[in-house]
Amino acid sequence: MGAAVQKHVEIADFTPITPTAAISAAAHGGRAKCLQRLIRLDLPVPRTLALSVDQVRSIAAGRRPYTEQMLHELESPLVSVRPSSESADWGGPAAILNIGMCDRTHADLAVNLGERAADAIYARFIQAFAVHVARLDPEAFDLPARPDATTIASLLDAYETERGATFPQDPADQLADALRSMARSWDGPTARLLRQARGAPAEAGLGLVVQQMALGVGRRHEGESGSGVIQFIDSATGLPQITGRYLSQSQGREALLAEEGAIYLTQDPRGPSLEDIAPEILDTLTAHGTLCRRRLREEMQIEFTIDGGHLAILDAVRVPRSSRAGVRVAVALASDGVIPQAEAVARVEPRALSELLHPQVDPAHPPDVFASGIAASPGAATGRLVFSARAAQAAQAREEPCILVRRETTPDDVRGMHASVGVLTEKGGATSHAAVIARGLGLPCVVGAGGIAIDQRSATLTGDKGRTFREGDWITLDGTGGVALAGAVPLLEPALDDAFRTLLSWADDARDIGVRANADTPAEAQVARTFEAEGIGLCRTEHMFFEGDRLTVMREMIFTDNAEDREAALRRLLPVQRSDFVRLFRIMEGQPVCIRLLDPPLHEFLPAGPDALHDMAESLNLSLRSVTARVEALREFNPMLGMRGVRLGIAIPEIYEMQSRAIFEATVEAGGGVVPEIMVPLVSARREVELVKGRVDAVAAAVKAETGANFDYRLGVMVETPRAALRAEEIAANVAFLSFGTNDLTQMTYGLSRDDAGRFMGAYVAEGVFIEDPFLRLDVDGVGELLTLGAERGRAGHPGITLSVCGEHGGDPESIAFCRAAGFDYVSCSPFRVPLARLAAAQIALRDLGFPR
Amino acid sequence: MGAAVQKHVEIADFTPITPTAAISAAAHGGRAKCLQRLIRLDLPVPRTLALSVDQVRSIAAGRRPYTEQMLHELESPLVSVRPSSESADWGGPAAILNIGMCDRTHADLAVNLGERAADAIYARFIQAFAVHVARLDPEAFDLPARPDATTIASLLDAYETERGATFPQDPADQLADALRSMARSWDGPTARLLRQARGAPAEAGLGLVVQQMALGVGRRHEGESGSGVIQFIDSATGLPQITGRYLSQSQGREALLAEEGAIYLTQDPRGPSLEDIAPEILDTLTAHGTLCRRRLREEMQIEFTIDGGHLAILDAVRVPRSSRAGVRVAVALASDGVIPQAEAVARVEPRALSELLHPQVDPAHPPDVFASGIAASPGAATGRLVFSARAAQAAQAREEPCILVRRETTPDDVRGMHASVGVLTEKGGATSHAAVIARGLGLPCVVGAGGIAIDQRSATLTGDKGRTFREGDWITLDGTGGVALAGAVPLLEPALDDAFRTLLSWADDARDIGVRANADTPAEAQVARTFEAEGIGLCRTEHMFFEGDRLTVMREMIFTDNAEDREAALRRLLPVQRSDFVRLFRIMEGQPVCIRLLDPPLHEFLPAGPDALHDMAESLNLSLRSVTARVEALREFNPMLGMRGVRLGIAIPEIYEMQSRAIFEATVEAGGGVVPEIMVPLVSARREVELVKGRVDAVAAAVKAETGANFDYRLGVMVETPRAALRAEEIAANVAFLSFGTNDLTQMTYGLSRDDAGRFMGAYVAEGVFIEDPFLRLDVDGVGELLTLGAERGRAGHPGITLSVCGEHGGDPESIAFCRAAGFDYVSCSPFRVPLARLAAAQIALRDLGFPR
C-alpha cells in the first residue's frame, strides 16, 4: 500500500460486493449483480469482489490489476475467478479455482486437510493454470487418478519446460495472470462467434468476479465437505422437480462432471443422496431456492459448497432451459403471482417458440435411413439436397425448402443455414459450429455423420450401402433422432402443451394487431387453425395448378388460340379449383380467407429443356416445333417485371373470371361461414383494379342468380409495386383492403431481384453496404416509407380500409413493430410463424406499457 | 316556314358569317373563323353560312337540316359546301360545289352561259354527287372530255340504276344530302385514323360552311372568268415567292389539278400568266395577300374566283408548308415585326423540327440499291431489318436501331413504327397508312417498293436480282430518294439553315432549363455540339467495350479468378477507354461531360449459343465446358434487377477504378478544358455511393500525384431505383449532382420491364388501363412523384445540388415541362432531340408568360 492517491486508484480497480455497493449488470455483468442480490437476501455468499467491464477491458489492454489489494480485501489464501458477462447466455472463459495455491499454501493445506487433499488441489490447480492461463499443451499436464508429491514435482517441471519460466509462486501474480488471461480470451474469435450467435452485440464486454474460495474439501470428522448444484425444475420440461448433483470432497461443478461418486440431492432408490447424509442442508437449500424464486422472480440454479458442514452459496444463475421449459416457467411464475401475466409474455423470446413448433418424423413410417450422426438440434424437416450456402440461398429464393449438406460448416455458411430447413454435416460434434448455429436458428441438425462421403464437384452424397444422392434430391432430416432419411417422409405436427397455449392466450390479451397466416393448401390452413391464426391473409392460387392433371389442363389453356377454347380448358379447371376452396373454407370456417388471383407469368407453367418439351408436345398432341415456338414466345427477359399478376388478368380475363366463380361457388357450397376476400396482384394503376372489379362483381351477380344464394365478399389489392403504394389513395377508393406484399415491393424499391441477389447479398451485408438483408428484415427507411405512405394514402382514399402486410416480413418481430406503428390491421405470415408473430406483437404492445423483454 | 317557335329553331341551324356574327374556331371550325376574318378585312367573300360542330353532329345523327332556309339566306341558285374542322390539318370531306344544279338550273345556265358550260357543270355535279354523296360506283360515272346533253341523260340514267331512285331535282334536297353525307363521313374509320395521326383529339368535331357559288365560268365577252389559288411563299423553303395556278373557265381548285390549260400567276418565260391577261387582278390579289399576312399574322394561301372580271375570295388557309418553311415563316414574320420573337418560338411545333434534322445518305458513297419505291417521308436511317412491330419494339428495348419492313402497315403497326428508325413497305402510295404515319413521326419511309418479296415466316426479304436479306441484317433506308440500300451506309448530317439557328437562339433566350445530350461516342458528341447541347448529360461507357478487340479483353477480365489477373486485363482496357474520353472531351471542350460508370450485368458481354461459346473458348484458350459453366453461372433470372450498376462496382472495384483513372488521365491529356462528371448507376443505398466515392477520390489523388496536374471533377448519382429517390436526402449529402434515369425508374416503379411490356402495352393503352405508355411519356402521377420527392429531398440534403433527368423522357415536351416545374437544372436527351428539347423548353417558359402555341 502506498500514498492516499495510489490507494484511491487501487480501490477503483474492483468493487467489494456488499448489499449497498454500486453494482449493475451493465457495468459489472450479470453474475456480479446476481451475487449482490443473493447477498441482499442474506444468503451465505463468500466475500466477493467485482471487476467491471471497463476494468477488465483495461486489463486485457495490458494494465496490471491490483491483485495484492484484492487478495487483501478477500482475506483468503485461495480465491476463484468467474466470468460475469452482461447475459449468462453469452458465455465467457471457464472459471479458475484455487488461485493462491503455491508451495507455501500447499504446505499449509497439507497441515489442515492432509497431504492427499492438498496434493490433489495443488495438482489440479497447476494443471488448470497451465492449460487455461499459460495456454500450454494439455497433454503435458495429464493427471493420475491420485496425484501425490511426485505428481506435483513433475507438473512443476513440465510447467517450467513448456513455459520457459518457473510456476508463479506469488498468489498476486497468479491472480493477475488469471485475470489477464480471462480478459483476453473474451476477444478471441471463437468466443466472439459463439456469443454473437447467441445474440450478443459486437461491443458486449466481460466483467469478472473474484471470490473467497470455499474449499469443499476437508477432514471428514469436521463435518461434511463437498460441492454441488441444485435447481428446482426440470430443465427440459420446466416442471417442478429438485434436480442436481452433489459430490463430497469436491469443488466447483465437479459434481456435474464426475464419472463416479456424485450423488442425488433428494432420496432416490437408485443410490445415496444429499438428503440421506445432510437433510438439514437440503432443507436450507430448498428454502434458499424458494426465496430466490420469489424475490429474484426467476427459477435459479444454485452452486453451493459445504465446508465442514457449513453451507456457502457461491453463485446462482437462471436455470438453463429448453424453450418449452422457458414457456412453462414463465407461465408458472405468473400463475403463482410471482410476476404479472404480461411479464410472462414479455419474457419469452419469440424466436424460441419456433423450436417448440418443429415437426417430428412420424414414427409410424418405416424409416429409410441413409446416414446417422449426432442429434445436434431437434425437429425434423424435408427438403432438397444442396451442397453449398449459395445453392441454399438460391433454393430459398425459389421458395424451395432445402437441406444443406457440408463436410463441416464455417461462418461463411451461416447465410446458407439461414436459407435451409435443416443441416447435415459429415464432421463435428454437439458443440461444433454447425450444431451451435443450428440450435440458435431452431433448425433440425445432424452432425458428425461420418459414414457419408460428400463430393462437392459433382454435388453428390454417398450414404450407407453406397447409396448416392444428388443435388435437388428430396431427403428428410431427423434432428431429434440424429439420422437422415431418403425421400420426403411424413412429419408429425409438434405437440403444443397447455403452458404454450396459456402464454399465447395471454399474448392475445396484450396484442393489438391481427395475425393471419399465409396458407395455400388445406394442410397449411389446418396448421394456421391449430396455431390460432385469425384467418388466411394470403392464399396463393398458382400452386393449385401445378398438381398432376391440372398442369396439363393449365398448359392446354395457355396454348389455346381463342377465348372459346380457353374457356373450355378453364371450365375443366373450375371444379378442382372450387373443391380446393371448399376445403379451405371449411377448415377456416368463421374466419376470413384472402385469395390472391393468379400471379405468376404463364411460362412458369411450361416446361424447359428438350425432353420436357417433347413430353408436353405429346400430351397436348401438338408438334414439337409449335410447342417450342410458343414456349419461346412466352419467355421473358425479366419475368419478375413481365406479363404477370393483374396484367395477365386483364389480357386473359377468363382466368380471373374462372377463379372468381370457383371462389363464389365454393362460398355457397361451404355454407356461407366464410366471407371470401379476393386479392388482385401486381397492380400499378387504378384502372386495372376497376376492370377486374367490374368482372368479379359480374361473376358474383351471376353466381348469386344461378344459385339463388346470397353471400358477401371483399375485393382488395396486393400492393407490390412502388406505384401502387404511391397511388394508394385512388386505388383504395374502389376496394375493401390493401395488403402490402413486401417481398416484391422490396425487390422493386431496390431494383433488386431476390433470385439474383444471393450472389452478392452476403458481401453487401458483411461490408455494411446494406445494414440488413432487406428480404429478411423490412427496410424501414425505403420500403417502410412506401408502406407508411401507402397506408396513409389508402386511408385518405377510403377511411376505415383494412390494411395489412402479407410478405415474409409479416413474421419478423421488428417488421411487425413497424406495421403496428403504421396503423396496419394485421400481418400475415407462414403458418409456423403465427405463434411467434402473436407473441412478438404482444411484446411490442407491452413495450409501450413499459414491459421490456 | 312555320310558326315563330319553328322559325327560331331554323335560325339556330346555321349562322350567316358577318363581321359581327358569333363565330369561333372551336364552335364552327377554322375555315368559318378564317372567312369571318377575311370579311372583316373587307375582302370580297361571297355570302357564306357557318354550321357549327354541334349542328353537324346532329345532322350526322339524322336530323334533317333546314336547307330551304339556307338557300333562301344565300340568295343564290348554286352553292358550295366545304369542311371546317377546328384545325385545317385534321382533314375532312372533300368540298362539294355547284349544289343546286338540276334540270331547271341547267336550263337557266344554258341561257346565261351557253349549253356547253351548263352541260359541263351539270355533268360534273351529277358525277360528284353520285360518287361523294350517294357513294355510288365511280366507274359508272366516268365523264367524256366534253360532256353534252346525251352525257347528262346517261348520267341521270346511271344514277337511277345504281341508286334505285331518280337524281334529286330539289336543290334543298341536294344540299341536305350533301350535308348529311359530309357530316357522316367525318366519323368513318379512315377519316378518324388520319386526323388522329395528325394530332386531333378523339372528340374532334367538324363544322361546315355553305357558300354562294362563284361560278368561274362565263361568257368570254363579259370579262375574264376562272379560278385559282395564290400564295406568297414557297411551300418547301418558306422563301418569299408568288406561287399558284390559275385556270380560265374553272371552278374551285381545278387549276391545281388540271393537266393542261392552267397558267402561272406572275409573268413567266415558260408560258402565259394571270399577270399577262389580268394584271389588275394580280395586283389586287397581292394587296390582299399583304393585308392578310399583316392582319392575320400568317402566310395565307388564297382561293379565288374571277367571275366576268370580278374577283371573289372564296377561302384562305394557312399555307401548307414543310417543317423547314414553317420555321422560316415564323422567323420572317417576327423579323418583319408582324409577330414578336417569342410568338415565333411559340408557333413552331417542336416535333416538326425533327424532320429538319434527319440525316441524308452521303451522295459520295456508291449506292448499293436493292429496292426502290415511293419517297414517302424524307431523311435517311440505318438499322437492322425487322419484319414485325413486335420485333421492332424488342429491338428498341435493346437500344438497337431497326427498320421495319411490312407488306403494308395497319394501325397495329403504329407502335412498331414508333420503335423503328425507318419504314419500308411493299405496297401503298404516298398517302398510304405507312406514309402518313411515318411523316407524322418524322421517320424516313419508302412505300410501294413492289420489287421486293417479303416472307414473314422465315423473316426474309428478297430484293433486286434476288438478293436476300434476313431479320437482323443492316440496311439503310433513303426516304428522300425512295430507295433501300444494303448495309450501313455513311449518312450526312442535315444542313441547318439560318432561320433554324435564329429560331433556336430566340428559344434559348426564353428557355430557363438546361438541355444536354446523351452521347456515348465522339460522333454523337459531335451532333450534340452541332445542335448546341449544353454538354453531355449521359455518356454510357458500356458501348465502348463492345468494339472489336476490346470485347475479347473484357471477356478475359470477366473470366479471371483473381484481382491480379483482372487488373492486368483492365490495364489493357485503360488506354482505349482513356483515348475514347480524350476524344469526347476535346469535342465538348468547355462544357460538362457526365460519364456513367459501367452499368450492365457482365453477362451482356458474353455470347449465347453453342457456336459463339465455342468461339469464345477458342479466343480465351479455355475449355468449352469451363466457358459454358461460367457463362451459365453469370446468367440471371431478372437481369434488370440483378448484379449490375454500382453492385458490380462494389463487387469488382477494379472496374470503376480503371474507368475513373481513364477519365482523370483523359482530363489531363485533353488539357483541362472539361470538368468531368462521374455518375454512379443503380444506387439504392447511401453506403454504396460512399464506397465508390472513396475509391474514385483515391484514384483522382493518385492521378494528380502521378501527373503533377490539377483538375476538378464532380461525382454524382444516377437515381434509377425508387429507393434512391426516397433516400435522396442522405444520398445527396455526399455528391455534386443527382440525375434521374427515368427509364429504369419507370420500370421499377411500375414493376414492369420495358423489354417485356411490348406484349401488352398496346392493348393496355388502347383500353385506357394506362393513359399513356409510361416509357414514352413520363408518368407524372407515379414516377413523377418520385422525381419531385427525390428533387426536394436531394435539395434538403445538399442545397444547391444539380438536378437533372437523363432518361429518354428528357426529350419529351410534357416531361420537360414537368422537370422544369420540379426545379430541375437540365434535361438530357438523344442528340437529335436536342433542338426539339430547346424549343419545347422555351415554349414551356413562354406559356407561363401567356404565349400559347
CSV table of N, CA, C and O in Angstrom, one decimal, chain A residues 241-265:
chain,number,residue,atom,x,y,z
A,241,GLN,N,-39.2,-29.9,-10.0
A,241,GLN,CA,-38.5,-31.1,-9.6
A,241,GLN,C,-37.2,-30.7,-9.1
A,241,GLN,O,-36.4,-30.0,-9.8
A,242,ILE,N,-36.8,-31.1,-7.9
A,242,ILE,CA,-35.5,-30.8,-7.4
A,242,ILE,C,-34.5,-31.6,-8.2
A,242,ILE,O,-34.6,-32.9,-8.3
A,243,THR,N,-33.6,-31.0,-8.8
A,243,THR,CA,-32.6,-31.6,-9.7
A,243,THR,C,-31.3,-31.1,-9.4
A,243,THR,O,-31.1,-30.0,-9.0
A,244,GLY,N,-30.2,-32.0,-9.6
A,244,GLY,CA,-28.9,-31.5,-9.3
A,244,GLY,C,-28.0,-32.7,-8.9
A,244,GLY,O,-28.5,-33.9,-8.9
A,245,ARG,N,-26.8,-32.4,-8.6
A,245,ARG,CA,-25.9,-33.5,-8.2
A,245,ARG,C,-25.0,-32.9,-7.0
A,245,ARG,O,-24.8,-31.7,-6.9
A,246,TYR,N,-24.5,-33.8,-6.2
A,246,TYR,CA,-23.6,-33.4,-5.1
A,246,TYR,C,-22.5,-34.4,-5.1
A,246,TYR,O,-22.7,-35.6,-5.3
A,247,LEU,N,-21.3,-33.9,-4.8
A,247,LEU,CA,-20.1,-34.7,-4.7
A,247,LEU,C,-19.3,-34.3,-3.5
A,247,LEU,O,-18.9,-33.2,-3.3
A,248,SER,N,-19.2,-35.2,-2.6
A,248,SER,CA,-18.4,-35.0,-1.4
A,248,SER,C,-16.9,-34.7,-1.8
A,248,SER,O,-16.5,-35.3,-2.8
A,249,GLN,N,-16.3,-33.9,-1.0
A,249,GLN,CA,-14.8,-33.6,-1.2
A,249,GLN,C,-14.6,-33.2,-2.7
A,249,GLN,O,-13.7,-33.7,-3.4
A,250,SER,N,-15.4,-32.2,-3.1
A,250,SER,CA,-15.2,-31.7,-4.4
A,250,SER,C,-15.4,-30.2,-4.4
A,250,SER,O,-15.9,-29.6,-3.5
A,251,GLN,N,-15.0,-29.6,-5.5
A,251,GLN,CA,-15.1,-28.1,-5.7
A,251,GLN,C,-15.9,-27.8,-7.0
A,251,GLN,O,-15.9,-28.6,-7.9
A,252,GLY,N,-16.4,-26.6,-7.0
A,252,GLY,CA,-17.0,-26.0,-8.2
A,252,GLY,C,-18.0,-27.0,-8.8
A,252,GLY,O,-18.9,-27.4,-8.0
A,253,ARG,N,-18.0,-27.2,-10.1
A,253,ARG,CA,-19.0,-28.0,-10.7
A,253,ARG,C,-18.6,-29.5,-10.9
A,253,ARG,O,-19.1,-30.2,-11.8
A,254,GLU,N,-17.6,-29.9,-10.1
A,254,GLU,CA,-17.1,-31.3,-10.3
A,254,GLU,C,-18.2,-32.3,-10.2
A,254,GLU,O,-18.2,-33.3,-10.9
A,255,ALA,N,-19.2,-32.0,-9.4
A,255,ALA,CA,-20.3,-33.0,-9.2
A,255,ALA,C,-21.0,-33.3,-10.5
A,255,ALA,O,-21.4,-34.4,-10.7
A,256,LEU,N,-21.1,-32.3,-11.4
A,256,LEU,CA,-21.7,-32.5,-12.6
A,256,LEU,C,-20.9,-33.3,-13.6
A,256,LEU,O,-21.4,-33.9,-14.5
A,257,LEU,N,-19.6,-33.2,-13.4
A,257,LEU,CA,-18.7,-33.8,-14.4
A,257,LEU,C,-18.2,-35.2,-13.9
A,257,LEU,O,-17.8,-36.0,-14.7
A,258,ALA,N,-18.3,-35.4,-12.6
A,258,ALA,CA,-17.8,-36.7,-12.0
A,258,ALA,C,-18.4,-37.9,-12.7
A,258,ALA,O,-19.6,-38.0,-12.9
A,259,GLU,N,-17.5,-38.9,-13.0
A,259,GLU,CA,-18.0,-40.1,-13.5
A,259,GLU,C,-18.5,-41.1,-12.4
A,259,GLU,O,-19.3,-41.9,-12.7
A,260,GLU,N,-17.9,-40.9,-11.3
A,260,GLU,CA,-18.4,-41.7,-10.2
A,260,GLU,C,-18.4,-40.9,-8.9
A,260,GLU,O,-17.6,-39.9,-8.8
A,261,GLY,N,-19.2,-41.3,-7.9
A,261,GLY,CA,-19.2,-40.7,-6.6
A,261,GLY,C,-20.2,-39.6,-6.4
A,261,GLY,O,-20.6,-39.3,-5.3
A,262,ALA,N,-20.7,-39.0,-7.5
A,262,ALA,CA,-21.7,-37.9,-7.4
A,262,ALA,C,-23.0,-38.6,-6.9
A,262,ALA,O,-23.3,-39.7,-7.4
A,263,ILE,N,-23.8,-37.9,-6.1
A,263,ILE,CA,-25.0,-38.5,-5.6
A,263,ILE,C,-26.2,-37.6,-5.9
A,263,ILE,O,-26.0,-36.4,-6.3
A,264,TYR,N,-27.4,-38.2,-5.8
A,264,TYR,CA,-28.6,-37.4,-6.0
A,264,TYR,C,-28.8,-36.4,-4.8
A,264,TYR,O,-28.1,-36.5,-3.8
A,265,LEU,N,-29.7,-35.5,-5.0
A,265,LEU,CA,-30.0,-34.5,-4.0
A,265,LEU,C,-31.1,-35.0,-3.0
A,265,LEU,O,-30.9,-35.0,-1.8
